[in-house]
mmCIF file of C-alpha atoms in Angstrom:
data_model
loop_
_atom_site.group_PDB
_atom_site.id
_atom_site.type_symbol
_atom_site.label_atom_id
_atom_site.label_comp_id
_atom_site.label_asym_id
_atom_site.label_seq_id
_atom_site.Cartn_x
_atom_site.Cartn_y
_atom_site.Cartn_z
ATOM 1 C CA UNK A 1 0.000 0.000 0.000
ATOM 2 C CA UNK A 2 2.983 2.614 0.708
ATOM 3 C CA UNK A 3 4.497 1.553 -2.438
ATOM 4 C CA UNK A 4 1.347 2.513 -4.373
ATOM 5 C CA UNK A 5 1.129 5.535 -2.691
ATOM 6 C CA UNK A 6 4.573 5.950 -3.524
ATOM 7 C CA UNK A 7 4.174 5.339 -7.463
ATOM 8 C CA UNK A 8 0.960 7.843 -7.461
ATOM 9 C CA UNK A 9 2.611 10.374 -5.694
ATOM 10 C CA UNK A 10 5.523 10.076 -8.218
ATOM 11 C CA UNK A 11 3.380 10.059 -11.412
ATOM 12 C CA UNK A 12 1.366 12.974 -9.725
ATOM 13 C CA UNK A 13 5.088 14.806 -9.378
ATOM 14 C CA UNK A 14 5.744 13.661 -12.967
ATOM 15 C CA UNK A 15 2.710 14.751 -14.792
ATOM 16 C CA UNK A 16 3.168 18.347 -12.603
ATOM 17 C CA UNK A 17 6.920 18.959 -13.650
ATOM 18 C CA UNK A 18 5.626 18.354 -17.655
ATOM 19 C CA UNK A 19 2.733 20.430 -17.457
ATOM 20 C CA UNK A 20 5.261 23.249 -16.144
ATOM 21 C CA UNK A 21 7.177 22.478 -19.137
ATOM 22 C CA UNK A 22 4.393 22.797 -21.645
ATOM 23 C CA UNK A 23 2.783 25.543 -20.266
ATOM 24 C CA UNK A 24 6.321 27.510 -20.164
ATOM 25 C CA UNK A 25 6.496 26.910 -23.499
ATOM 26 C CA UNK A 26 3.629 28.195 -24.229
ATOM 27 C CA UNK A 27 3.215 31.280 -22.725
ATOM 28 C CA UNK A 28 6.662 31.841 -24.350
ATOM 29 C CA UNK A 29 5.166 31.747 -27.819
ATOM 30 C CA UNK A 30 1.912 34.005 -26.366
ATOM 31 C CA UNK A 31 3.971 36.523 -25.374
ATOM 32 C CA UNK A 32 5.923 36.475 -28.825
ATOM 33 C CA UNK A 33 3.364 36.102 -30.984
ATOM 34 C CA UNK A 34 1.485 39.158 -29.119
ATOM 35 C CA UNK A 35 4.541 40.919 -29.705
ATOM 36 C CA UNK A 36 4.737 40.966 -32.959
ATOM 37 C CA UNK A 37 0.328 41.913 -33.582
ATOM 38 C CA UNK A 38 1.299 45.020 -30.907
ATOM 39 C CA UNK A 39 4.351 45.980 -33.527
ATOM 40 C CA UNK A 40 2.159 45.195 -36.837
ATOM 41 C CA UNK A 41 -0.406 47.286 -35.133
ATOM 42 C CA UNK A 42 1.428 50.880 -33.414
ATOM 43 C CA UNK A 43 3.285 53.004 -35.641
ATOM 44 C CA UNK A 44 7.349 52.754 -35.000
ATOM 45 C CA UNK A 45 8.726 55.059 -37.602
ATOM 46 C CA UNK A 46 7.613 58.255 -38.765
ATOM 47 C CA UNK A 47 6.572 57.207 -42.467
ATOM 48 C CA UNK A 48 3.759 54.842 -40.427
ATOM 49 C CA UNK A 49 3.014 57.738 -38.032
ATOM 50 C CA UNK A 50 2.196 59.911 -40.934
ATOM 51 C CA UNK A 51 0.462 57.695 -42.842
ATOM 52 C CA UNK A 52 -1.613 56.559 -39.979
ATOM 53 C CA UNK A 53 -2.159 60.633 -39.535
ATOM 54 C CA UNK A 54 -3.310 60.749 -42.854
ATOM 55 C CA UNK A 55 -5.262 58.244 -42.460
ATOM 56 C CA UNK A 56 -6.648 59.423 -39.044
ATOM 57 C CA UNK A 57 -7.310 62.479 -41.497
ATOM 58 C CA UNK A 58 -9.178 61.339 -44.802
ATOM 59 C CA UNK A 59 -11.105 59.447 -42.340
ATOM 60 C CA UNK A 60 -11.998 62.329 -39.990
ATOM 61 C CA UNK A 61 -12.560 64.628 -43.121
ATOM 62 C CA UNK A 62 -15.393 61.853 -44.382
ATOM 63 C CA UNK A 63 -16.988 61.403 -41.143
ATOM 64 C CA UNK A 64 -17.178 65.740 -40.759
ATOM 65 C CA UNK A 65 -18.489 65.517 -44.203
ATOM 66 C CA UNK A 66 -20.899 62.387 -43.557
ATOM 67 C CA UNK A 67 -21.595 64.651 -40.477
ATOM 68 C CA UNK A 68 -22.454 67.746 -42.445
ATOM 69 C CA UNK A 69 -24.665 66.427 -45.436
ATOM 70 C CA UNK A 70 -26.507 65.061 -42.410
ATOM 71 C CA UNK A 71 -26.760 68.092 -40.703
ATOM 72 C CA UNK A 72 -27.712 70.042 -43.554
ATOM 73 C CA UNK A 73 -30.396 67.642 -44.061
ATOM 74 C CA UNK A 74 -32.183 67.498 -40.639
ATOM 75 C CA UNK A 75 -31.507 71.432 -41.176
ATOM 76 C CA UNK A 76 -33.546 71.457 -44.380
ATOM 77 C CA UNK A 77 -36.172 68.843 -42.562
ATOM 78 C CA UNK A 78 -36.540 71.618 -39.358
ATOM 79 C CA UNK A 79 -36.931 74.333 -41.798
ATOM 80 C CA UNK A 80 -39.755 72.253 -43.679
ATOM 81 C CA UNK A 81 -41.317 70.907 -40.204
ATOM 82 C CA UNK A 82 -41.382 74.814 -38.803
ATOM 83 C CA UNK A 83 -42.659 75.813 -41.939
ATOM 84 C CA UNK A 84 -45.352 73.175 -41.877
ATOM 85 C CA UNK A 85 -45.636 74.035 -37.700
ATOM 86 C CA UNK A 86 -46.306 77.357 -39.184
ATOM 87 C CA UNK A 87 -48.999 76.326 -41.466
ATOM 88 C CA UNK A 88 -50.540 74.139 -38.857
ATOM 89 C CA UNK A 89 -50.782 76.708 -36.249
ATOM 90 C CA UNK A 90 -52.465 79.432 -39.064
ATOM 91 C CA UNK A 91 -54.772 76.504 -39.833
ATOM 92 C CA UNK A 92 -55.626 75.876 -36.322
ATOM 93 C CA UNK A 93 -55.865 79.439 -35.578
ATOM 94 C CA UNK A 94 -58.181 79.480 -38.636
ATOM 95 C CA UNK A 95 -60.339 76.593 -36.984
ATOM 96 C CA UNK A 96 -60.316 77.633 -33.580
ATOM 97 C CA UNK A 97 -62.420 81.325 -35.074
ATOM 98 C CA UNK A 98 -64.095 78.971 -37.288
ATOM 99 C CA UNK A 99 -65.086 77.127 -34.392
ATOM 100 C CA UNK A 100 -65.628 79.484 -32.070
ATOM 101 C CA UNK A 101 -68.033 81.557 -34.784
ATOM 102 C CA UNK A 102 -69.950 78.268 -35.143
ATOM 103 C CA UNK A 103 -70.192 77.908 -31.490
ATOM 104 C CA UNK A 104 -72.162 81.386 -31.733
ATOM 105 C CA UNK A 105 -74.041 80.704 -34.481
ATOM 106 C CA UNK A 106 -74.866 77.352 -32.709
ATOM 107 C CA UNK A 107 -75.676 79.851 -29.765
ATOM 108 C CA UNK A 108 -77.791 82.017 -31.832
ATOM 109 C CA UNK A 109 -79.656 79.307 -33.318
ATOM 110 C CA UNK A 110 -80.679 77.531 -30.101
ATOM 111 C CA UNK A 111 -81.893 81.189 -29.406
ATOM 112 C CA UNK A 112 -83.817 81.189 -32.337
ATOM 113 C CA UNK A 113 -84.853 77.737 -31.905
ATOM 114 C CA UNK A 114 -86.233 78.849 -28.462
ATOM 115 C CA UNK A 115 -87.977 81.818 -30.023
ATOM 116 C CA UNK A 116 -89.454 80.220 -32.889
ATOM 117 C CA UNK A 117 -90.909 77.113 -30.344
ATOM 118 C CA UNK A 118 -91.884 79.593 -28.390
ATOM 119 C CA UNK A 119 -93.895 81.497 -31.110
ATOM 120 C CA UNK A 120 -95.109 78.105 -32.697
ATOM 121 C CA UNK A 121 -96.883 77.084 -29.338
ATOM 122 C CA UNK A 122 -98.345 81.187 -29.509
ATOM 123 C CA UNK A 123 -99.295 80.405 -33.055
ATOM 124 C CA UNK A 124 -100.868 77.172 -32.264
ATOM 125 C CA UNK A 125 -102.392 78.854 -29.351
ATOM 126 C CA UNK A 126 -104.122 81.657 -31.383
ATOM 127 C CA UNK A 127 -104.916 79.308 -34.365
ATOM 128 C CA UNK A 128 -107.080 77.145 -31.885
ATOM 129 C CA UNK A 129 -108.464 80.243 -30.829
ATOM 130 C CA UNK A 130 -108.798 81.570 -33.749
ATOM 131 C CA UNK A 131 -110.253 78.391 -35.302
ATOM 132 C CA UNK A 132 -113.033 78.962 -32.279
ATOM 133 C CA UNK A 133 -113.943 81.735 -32.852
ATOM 134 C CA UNK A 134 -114.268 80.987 -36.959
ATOM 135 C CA UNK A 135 -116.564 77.900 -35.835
ATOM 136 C CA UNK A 136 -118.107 80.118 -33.516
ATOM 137 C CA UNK A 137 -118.764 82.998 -36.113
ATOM 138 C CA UNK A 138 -119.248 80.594 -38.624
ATOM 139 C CA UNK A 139 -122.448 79.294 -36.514
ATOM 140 C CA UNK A 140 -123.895 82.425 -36.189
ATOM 141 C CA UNK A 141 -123.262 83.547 -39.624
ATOM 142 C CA UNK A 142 -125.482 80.484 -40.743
ATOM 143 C CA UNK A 143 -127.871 81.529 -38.092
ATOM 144 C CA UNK A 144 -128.084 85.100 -39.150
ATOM 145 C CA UNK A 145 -128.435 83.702 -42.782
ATOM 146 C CA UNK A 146 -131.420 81.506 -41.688
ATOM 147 C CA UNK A 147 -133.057 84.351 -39.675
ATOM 148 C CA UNK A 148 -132.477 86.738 -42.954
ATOM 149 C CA UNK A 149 -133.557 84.063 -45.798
ATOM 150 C CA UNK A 150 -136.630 84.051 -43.299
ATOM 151 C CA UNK A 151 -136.840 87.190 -42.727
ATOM 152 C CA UNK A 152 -136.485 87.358 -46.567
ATOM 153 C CA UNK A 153 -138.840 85.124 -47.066
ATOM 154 C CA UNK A 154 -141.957 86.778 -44.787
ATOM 155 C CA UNK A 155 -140.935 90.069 -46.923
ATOM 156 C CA UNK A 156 -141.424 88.479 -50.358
ATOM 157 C CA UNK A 157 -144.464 86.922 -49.196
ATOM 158 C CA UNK A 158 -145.822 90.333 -47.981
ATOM 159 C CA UNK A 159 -144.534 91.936 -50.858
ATOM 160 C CA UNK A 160 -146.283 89.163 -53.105
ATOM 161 C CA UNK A 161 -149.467 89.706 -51.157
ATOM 162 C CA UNK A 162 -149.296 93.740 -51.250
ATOM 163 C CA UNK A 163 -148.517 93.661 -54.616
ATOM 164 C CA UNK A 164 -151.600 91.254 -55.296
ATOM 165 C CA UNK A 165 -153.593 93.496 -53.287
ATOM 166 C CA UNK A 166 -152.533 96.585 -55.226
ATOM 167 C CA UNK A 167 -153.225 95.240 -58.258
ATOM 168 C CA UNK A 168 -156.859 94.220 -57.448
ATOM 169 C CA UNK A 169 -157.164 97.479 -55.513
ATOM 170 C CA UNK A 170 -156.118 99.255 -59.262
ATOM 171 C CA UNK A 171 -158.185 96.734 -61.001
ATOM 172 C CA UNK A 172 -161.390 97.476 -58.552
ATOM 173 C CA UNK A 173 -161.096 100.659 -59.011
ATOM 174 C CA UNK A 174 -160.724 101.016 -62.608
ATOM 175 C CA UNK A 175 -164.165 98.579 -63.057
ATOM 176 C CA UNK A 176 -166.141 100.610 -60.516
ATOM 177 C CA UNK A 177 -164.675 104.001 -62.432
ATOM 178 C CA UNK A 178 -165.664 102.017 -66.063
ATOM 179 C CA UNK A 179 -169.557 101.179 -64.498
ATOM 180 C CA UNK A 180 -170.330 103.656 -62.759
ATOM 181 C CA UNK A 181 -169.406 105.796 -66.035
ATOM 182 C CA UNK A 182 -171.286 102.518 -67.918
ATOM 183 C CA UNK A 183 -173.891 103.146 -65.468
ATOM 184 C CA UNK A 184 -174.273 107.023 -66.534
ATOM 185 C CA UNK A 185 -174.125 106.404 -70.177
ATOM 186 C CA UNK A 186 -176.969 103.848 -69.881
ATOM 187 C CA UNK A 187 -179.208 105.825 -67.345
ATOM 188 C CA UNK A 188 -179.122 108.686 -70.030
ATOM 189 C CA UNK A 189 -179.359 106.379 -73.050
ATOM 190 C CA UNK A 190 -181.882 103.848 -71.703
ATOM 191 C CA UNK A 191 -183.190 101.777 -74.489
ATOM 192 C CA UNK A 192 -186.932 100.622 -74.369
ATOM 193 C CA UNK A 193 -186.219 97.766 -75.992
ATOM 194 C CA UNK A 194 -183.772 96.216 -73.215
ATOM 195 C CA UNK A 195 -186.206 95.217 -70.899
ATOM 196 C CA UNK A 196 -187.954 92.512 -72.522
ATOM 197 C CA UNK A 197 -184.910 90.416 -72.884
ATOM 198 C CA UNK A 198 -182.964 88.097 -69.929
ATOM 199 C CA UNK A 199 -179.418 87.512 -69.398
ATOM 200 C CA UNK A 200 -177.643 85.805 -72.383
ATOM 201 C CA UNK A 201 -176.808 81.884 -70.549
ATOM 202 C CA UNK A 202 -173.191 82.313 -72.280
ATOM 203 C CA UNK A 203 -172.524 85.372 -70.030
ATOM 204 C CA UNK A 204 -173.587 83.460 -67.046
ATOM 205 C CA UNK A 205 -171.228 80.406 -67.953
ATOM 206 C CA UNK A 206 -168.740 83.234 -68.619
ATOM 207 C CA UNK A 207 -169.220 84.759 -64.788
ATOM 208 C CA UNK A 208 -168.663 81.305 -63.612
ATOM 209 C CA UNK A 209 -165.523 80.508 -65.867
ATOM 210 C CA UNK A 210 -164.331 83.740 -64.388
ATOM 211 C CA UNK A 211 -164.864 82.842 -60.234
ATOM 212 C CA UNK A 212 -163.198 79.086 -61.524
ATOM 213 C CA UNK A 213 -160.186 81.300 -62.789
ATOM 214 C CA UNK A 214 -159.932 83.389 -59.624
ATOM 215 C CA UNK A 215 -159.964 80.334 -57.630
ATOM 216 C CA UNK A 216 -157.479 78.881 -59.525
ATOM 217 C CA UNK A 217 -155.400 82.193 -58.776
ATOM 218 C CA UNK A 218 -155.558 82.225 -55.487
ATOM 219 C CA UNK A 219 -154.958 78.510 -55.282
ATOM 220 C CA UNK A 220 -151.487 79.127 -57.290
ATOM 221 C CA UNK A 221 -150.918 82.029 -54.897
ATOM 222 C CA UNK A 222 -151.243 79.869 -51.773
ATOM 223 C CA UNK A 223 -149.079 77.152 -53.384
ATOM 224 C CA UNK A 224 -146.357 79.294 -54.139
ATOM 225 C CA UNK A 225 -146.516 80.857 -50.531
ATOM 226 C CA UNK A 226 -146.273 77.876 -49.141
ATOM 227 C CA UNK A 227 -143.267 76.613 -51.392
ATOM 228 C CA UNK A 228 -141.833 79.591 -50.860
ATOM 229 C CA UNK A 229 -142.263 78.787 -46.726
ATOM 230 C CA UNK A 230 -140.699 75.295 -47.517
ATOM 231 C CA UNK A 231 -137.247 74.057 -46.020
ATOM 232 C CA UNK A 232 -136.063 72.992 -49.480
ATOM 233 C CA UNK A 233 -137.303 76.739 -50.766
ATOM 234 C CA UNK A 234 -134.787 77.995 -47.763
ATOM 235 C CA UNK A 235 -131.637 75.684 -49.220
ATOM 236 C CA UNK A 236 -132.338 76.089 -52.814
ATOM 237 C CA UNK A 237 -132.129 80.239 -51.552
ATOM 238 C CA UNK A 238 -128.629 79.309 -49.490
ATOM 239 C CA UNK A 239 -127.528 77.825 -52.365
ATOM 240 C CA UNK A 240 -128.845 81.058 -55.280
ATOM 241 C CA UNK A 241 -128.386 83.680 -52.504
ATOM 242 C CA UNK A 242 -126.123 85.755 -54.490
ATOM 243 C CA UNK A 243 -128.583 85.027 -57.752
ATOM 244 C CA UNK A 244 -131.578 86.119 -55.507
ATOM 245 C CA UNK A 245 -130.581 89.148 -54.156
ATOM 246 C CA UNK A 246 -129.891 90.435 -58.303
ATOM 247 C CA UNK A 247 -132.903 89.309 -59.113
ATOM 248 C CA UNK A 248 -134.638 91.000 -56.103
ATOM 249 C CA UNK A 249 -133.222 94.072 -57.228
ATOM 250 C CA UNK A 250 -134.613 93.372 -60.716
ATOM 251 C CA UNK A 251 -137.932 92.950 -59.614
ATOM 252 C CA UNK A 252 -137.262 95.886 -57.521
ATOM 253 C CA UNK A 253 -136.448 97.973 -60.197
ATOM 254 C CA UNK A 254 -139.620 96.424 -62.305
ATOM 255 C CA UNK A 255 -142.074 96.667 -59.489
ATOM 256 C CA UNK A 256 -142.879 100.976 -60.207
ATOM 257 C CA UNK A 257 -142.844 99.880 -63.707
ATOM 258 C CA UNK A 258 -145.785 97.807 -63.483
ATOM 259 C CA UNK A 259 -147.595 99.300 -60.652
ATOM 260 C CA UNK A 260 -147.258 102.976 -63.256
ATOM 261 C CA UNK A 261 -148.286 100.563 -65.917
ATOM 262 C CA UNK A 262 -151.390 99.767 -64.065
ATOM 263 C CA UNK A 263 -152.000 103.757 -63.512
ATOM 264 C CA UNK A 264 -151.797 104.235 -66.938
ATOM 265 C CA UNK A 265 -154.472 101.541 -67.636
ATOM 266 C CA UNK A 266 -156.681 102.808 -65.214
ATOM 267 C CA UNK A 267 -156.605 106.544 -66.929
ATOM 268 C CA UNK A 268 -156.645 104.612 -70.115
ATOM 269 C CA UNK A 269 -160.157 102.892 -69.068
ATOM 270 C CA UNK A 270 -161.539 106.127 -67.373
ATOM 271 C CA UNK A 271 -161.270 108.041 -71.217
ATOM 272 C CA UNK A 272 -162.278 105.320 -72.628
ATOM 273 C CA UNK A 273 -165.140 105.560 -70.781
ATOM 274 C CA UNK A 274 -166.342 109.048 -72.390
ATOM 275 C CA UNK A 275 -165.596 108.275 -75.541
ATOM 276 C CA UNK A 276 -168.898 107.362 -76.971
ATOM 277 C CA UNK A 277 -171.945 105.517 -75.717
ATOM 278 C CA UNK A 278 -172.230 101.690 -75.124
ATOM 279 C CA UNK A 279 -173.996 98.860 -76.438
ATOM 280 C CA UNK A 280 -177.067 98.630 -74.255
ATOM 281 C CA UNK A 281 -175.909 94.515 -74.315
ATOM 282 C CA UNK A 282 -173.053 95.401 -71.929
ATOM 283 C CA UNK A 283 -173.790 96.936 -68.569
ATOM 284 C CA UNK A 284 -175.912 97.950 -66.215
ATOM 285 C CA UNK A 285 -179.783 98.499 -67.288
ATOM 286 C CA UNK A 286 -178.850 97.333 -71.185
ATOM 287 C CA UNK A 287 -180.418 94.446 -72.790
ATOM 288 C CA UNK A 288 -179.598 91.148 -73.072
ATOM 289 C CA UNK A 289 -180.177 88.507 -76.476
ATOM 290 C CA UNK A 290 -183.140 87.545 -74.821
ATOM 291 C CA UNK A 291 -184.603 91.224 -74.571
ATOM 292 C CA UNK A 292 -185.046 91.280 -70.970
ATOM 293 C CA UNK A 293 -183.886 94.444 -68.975
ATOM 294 C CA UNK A 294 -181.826 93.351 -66.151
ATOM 295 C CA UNK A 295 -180.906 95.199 -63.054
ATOM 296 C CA UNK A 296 -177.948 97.224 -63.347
ATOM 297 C CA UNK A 297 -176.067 95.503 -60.394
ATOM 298 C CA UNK A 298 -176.464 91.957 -61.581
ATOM 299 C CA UNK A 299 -175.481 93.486 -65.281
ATOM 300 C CA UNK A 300 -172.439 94.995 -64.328
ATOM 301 C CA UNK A 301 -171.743 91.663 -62.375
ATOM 302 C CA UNK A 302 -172.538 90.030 -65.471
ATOM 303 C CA UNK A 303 -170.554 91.705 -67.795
ATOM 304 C CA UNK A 304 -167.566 91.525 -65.008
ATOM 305 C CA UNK A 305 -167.615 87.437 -65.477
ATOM 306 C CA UNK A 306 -168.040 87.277 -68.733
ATOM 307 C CA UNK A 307 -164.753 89.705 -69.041
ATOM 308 C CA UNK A 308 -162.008 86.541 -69.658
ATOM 309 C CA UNK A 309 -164.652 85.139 -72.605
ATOM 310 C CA UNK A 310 -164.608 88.749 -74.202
ATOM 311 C CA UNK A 311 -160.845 89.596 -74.266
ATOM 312 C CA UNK A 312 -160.261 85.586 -75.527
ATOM 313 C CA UNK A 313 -162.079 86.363 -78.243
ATOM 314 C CA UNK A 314 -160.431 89.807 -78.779
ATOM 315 C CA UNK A 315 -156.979 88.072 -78.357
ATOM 316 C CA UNK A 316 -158.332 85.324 -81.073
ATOM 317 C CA UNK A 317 -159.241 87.878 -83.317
ATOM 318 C CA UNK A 318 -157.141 90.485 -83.074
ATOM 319 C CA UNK A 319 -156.134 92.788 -85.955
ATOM 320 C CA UNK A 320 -158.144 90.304 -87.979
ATOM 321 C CA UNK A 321 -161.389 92.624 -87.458
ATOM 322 C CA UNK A 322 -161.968 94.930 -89.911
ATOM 323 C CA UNK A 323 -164.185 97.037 -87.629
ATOM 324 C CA UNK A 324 -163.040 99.274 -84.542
ATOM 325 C CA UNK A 325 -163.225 98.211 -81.031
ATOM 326 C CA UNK A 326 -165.319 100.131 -79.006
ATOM 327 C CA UNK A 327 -164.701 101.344 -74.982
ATOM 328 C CA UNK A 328 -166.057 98.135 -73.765
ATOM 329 C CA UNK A 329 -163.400 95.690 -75.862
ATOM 330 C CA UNK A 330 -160.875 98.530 -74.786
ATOM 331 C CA UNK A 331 -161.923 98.153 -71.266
ATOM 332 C CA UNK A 332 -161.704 94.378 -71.391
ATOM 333 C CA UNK A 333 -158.029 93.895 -73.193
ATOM 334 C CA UNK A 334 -156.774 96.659 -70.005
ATOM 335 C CA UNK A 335 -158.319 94.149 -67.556
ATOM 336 C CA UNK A 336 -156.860 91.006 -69.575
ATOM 337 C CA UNK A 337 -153.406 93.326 -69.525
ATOM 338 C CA UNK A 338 -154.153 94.413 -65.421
ATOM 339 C CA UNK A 339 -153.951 89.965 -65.070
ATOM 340 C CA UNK A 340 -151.388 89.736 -67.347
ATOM 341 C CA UNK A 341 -149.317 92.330 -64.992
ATOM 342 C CA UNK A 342 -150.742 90.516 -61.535
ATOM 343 C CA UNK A 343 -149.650 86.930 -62.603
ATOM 344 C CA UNK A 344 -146.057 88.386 -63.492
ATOM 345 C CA UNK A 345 -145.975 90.175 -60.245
ATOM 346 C CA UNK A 346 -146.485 87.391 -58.530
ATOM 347 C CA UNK A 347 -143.769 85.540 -59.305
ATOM 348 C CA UNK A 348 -140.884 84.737 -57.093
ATOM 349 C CA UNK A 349 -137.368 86.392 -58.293
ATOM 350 C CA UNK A 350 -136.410 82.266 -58.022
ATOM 351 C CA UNK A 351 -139.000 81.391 -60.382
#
C-alpha cells in the first residue's frame, strides 16, 4: 500500500513537472506572438506615423463631411417641419375662429330655436283660438243667414201679397170708375127695348168661368206661398243667394214699372169711358139677347164674369177685325193686360 502511494505520488510529481514544461512553453510563444500583432499594429517610424495621420485624417474629413450632409439635411427637414408648424398653427388658428363663430351661431340658433318654439306654441295657441272663434262665427253667420232668408222670405211673401192686393185694388177701381161711367151712359141712353130680354146663358157660364179662374189664382198664390215657406225653398235660396238678391233688385227695379203701368191703364179705361156711348148689351140696365132688362147691379156683375170670354175672343181675333173696337173691348183687353201684370208680379225672383 505505501508503495502505491509511492508510485501515485511520483506520477502525480511527474505529470506536474511536464505540465510546467508545456505551459512555459507556451506562454513563451503568447507573449511572442502578441509581440509581434502590438508591432504590426502601433506606428514605429515616422513614415507609419504619418500615414496613420493621414489616415486618421481622410477618415476624420469623411466622417465631418458624412456629419455635415446630415446636418444640412435634418436642417432642411426643421426648416420644412417649422414651416409646416407654421402652417398648422395658421390653420388651427383658422379653426379655432371657425369654431368658435360656429359655437355662436350654434348659440344664436338655439336662441332662435327657443324663439321660434316659443312662437309656434303662440301660433298654435291663437290658431285654436282663432279656429273657435271661426266655428263660432261661422255658426252664427249660418244663423243670421237663416233668420235673414226668413226674414227674406216673410218680406217676399208680404210683398207678393201687397202687390196682389194693389193690383186688385187698381183693377177694382178702374171697373167701378168704367160702371159707374157705364152706369151714366146707360141711365141717359136707356133703351126701351132692353127690358124685354134676360141675361144671355153664355154670359152666365162666362161669370162662372171667371170665379173658376180666380180660384185657380188664389190657389197658385197659396201654393207658391207655401213653397216659398218650404225648407227645401230655404236651401235652394242658401244655395242662389247671391242670384236672388240680383234678381230682387230686378224685380225691384220692375215693381214701379208695373204698378205705373197699371196707372196708366186705369186713366186709359176712365177716357175710354167718355168716348162714346155703349152697347145697351153690356152693362148695367142694357139688354140682353133675350130682350129682358136686367138690373144694373147683376149686369155689371154680369158683364164683369163674362170679361175673360170677351178679351179671348179679342186676343183670337185680333187685328183680324176689320171694324173698330169700341170702350167696352178697350176696357176688357186693359183688364186682360191688369192679369197679365198681376200673374207676373207674382212671381218669385227664383221662379
Amino acid at each position: 500500500m505505501i508503495q502505491a502511494a509511492m508510485l501515485f505520488a511520483l506520477g502525480a510529481f511527474a505529470s506536474g513537472l511536464f505540465c510546467l514544461a508545456f505551459f512555459t512553453v507556451l506562454a513563451r510563444r503568447i507573449r511572442r506572438v502578441t509581440e509581434q500583432r502590438l508591432k504590426a499594429s502601433l506606428a514605429i517610424t515616422r513614415a507609419d506615423f504619418d500615414t496613420e495621420r493621414d489616415e486618421m485624417r481622410a477618415r476624420n474629413a469623411t466622417v465631418i463631411r458624412r456629419l455635415e450632409r446630415d446636418a444640412s439635411t435634418f436642417r432642411d427637414r426643421v426648416t420644412a417641419y417649422r414651416l409646416d408648424s407654421d402652417l398648422k398653427t395658421q390653420e388651427i388658428a383658422a379653426l379655432r375662429s371657425d369654431l368658435a363663430s360656429r359655437d355662436e351661431e350654434i348659440g344664436e340658433l338655439g336662441t332662435r330655436l327657443e324663439q321660434t318654439n316659443a312662437e309656434l306654441i303662440e301660433t298654435k295657441k291663437r290658431l285654436a283660438e282663432t279656429g273657435t272663434a271661426l266655428r263660432a262665427g261661422r255658426n252664427a253667420l249660418e244663423a243670421e243667414m237663416e233668420r235673414r232668408l226668413a226674414l227674406q222670405d216673410e218680406i217676399q211673401d208680404l210683398k207678393s201679397l201687397a202687390e196682389d192686393r194693389r193690383v186688385d185694388l187698381i183693377g177694382m177701381r178702374a171697373e167701378i170708375d168704367y160702371l159707374r161711367s157705364v152706369m151714366g151712359n146707360a141711365a141717359s141712353e136707356a133703351d126701351p127695348e132692353a127690358g124685354s130680354r134676360d141675361p144671355s146663358p153664355e154670359k152666365a157660364e162666362a161669370s162662372e168661368d171667371s170665379k173658376k179662374a180666380n180660384r185657380k189664382d188664389a190657389k197658385g198664390a197659396q201654393r207658391r206661398s207655401e213653397a216659398r215657406r218650404a225648407p227645401g225653398h230655404r236651401s235652394q235660396a242658401a244655395r242662389h243667394l247671391s242670384r236672388n238678391h240680383n234678381a230682387r233688385d230686378t224685380a225691384k227695379d220692375a215693381e214701379p214699372i208695373g204698378a205705373e203701368e197699371i196707372a196708366r191703364i186705369s186713366e186709359d179705361i176712365r177716357r175710354m169711358s167718355a168716348d162714346r156711348p155703349m152697347q145697351p148689351a153690356g152693362a148695367n140696365g142694357s139688354a140682353n139677347k133675350n130682350g129682358t132688362q136686367t138690373d144694373g147691379n147683376a149686369e155689371a156683375k154680369n158683364g164683369h164674369a163674362s170679361a175673360g170670354e170677351e178679351v179671348s175672343s179679342d186676343a183670337s181675333n185680333g187685328p183680324s177685325q176689320d171694324k173698330p173696337r169700341g170702350a167696352e173691348d178697350r176696357f176688357f183687353q186693359a183688364l186682360a193686360d191688369i192679369r197679365q201684370l198681376k200673374q207676373h208680379s207674382t212671381k218669385t225672383p227664383a221662379e
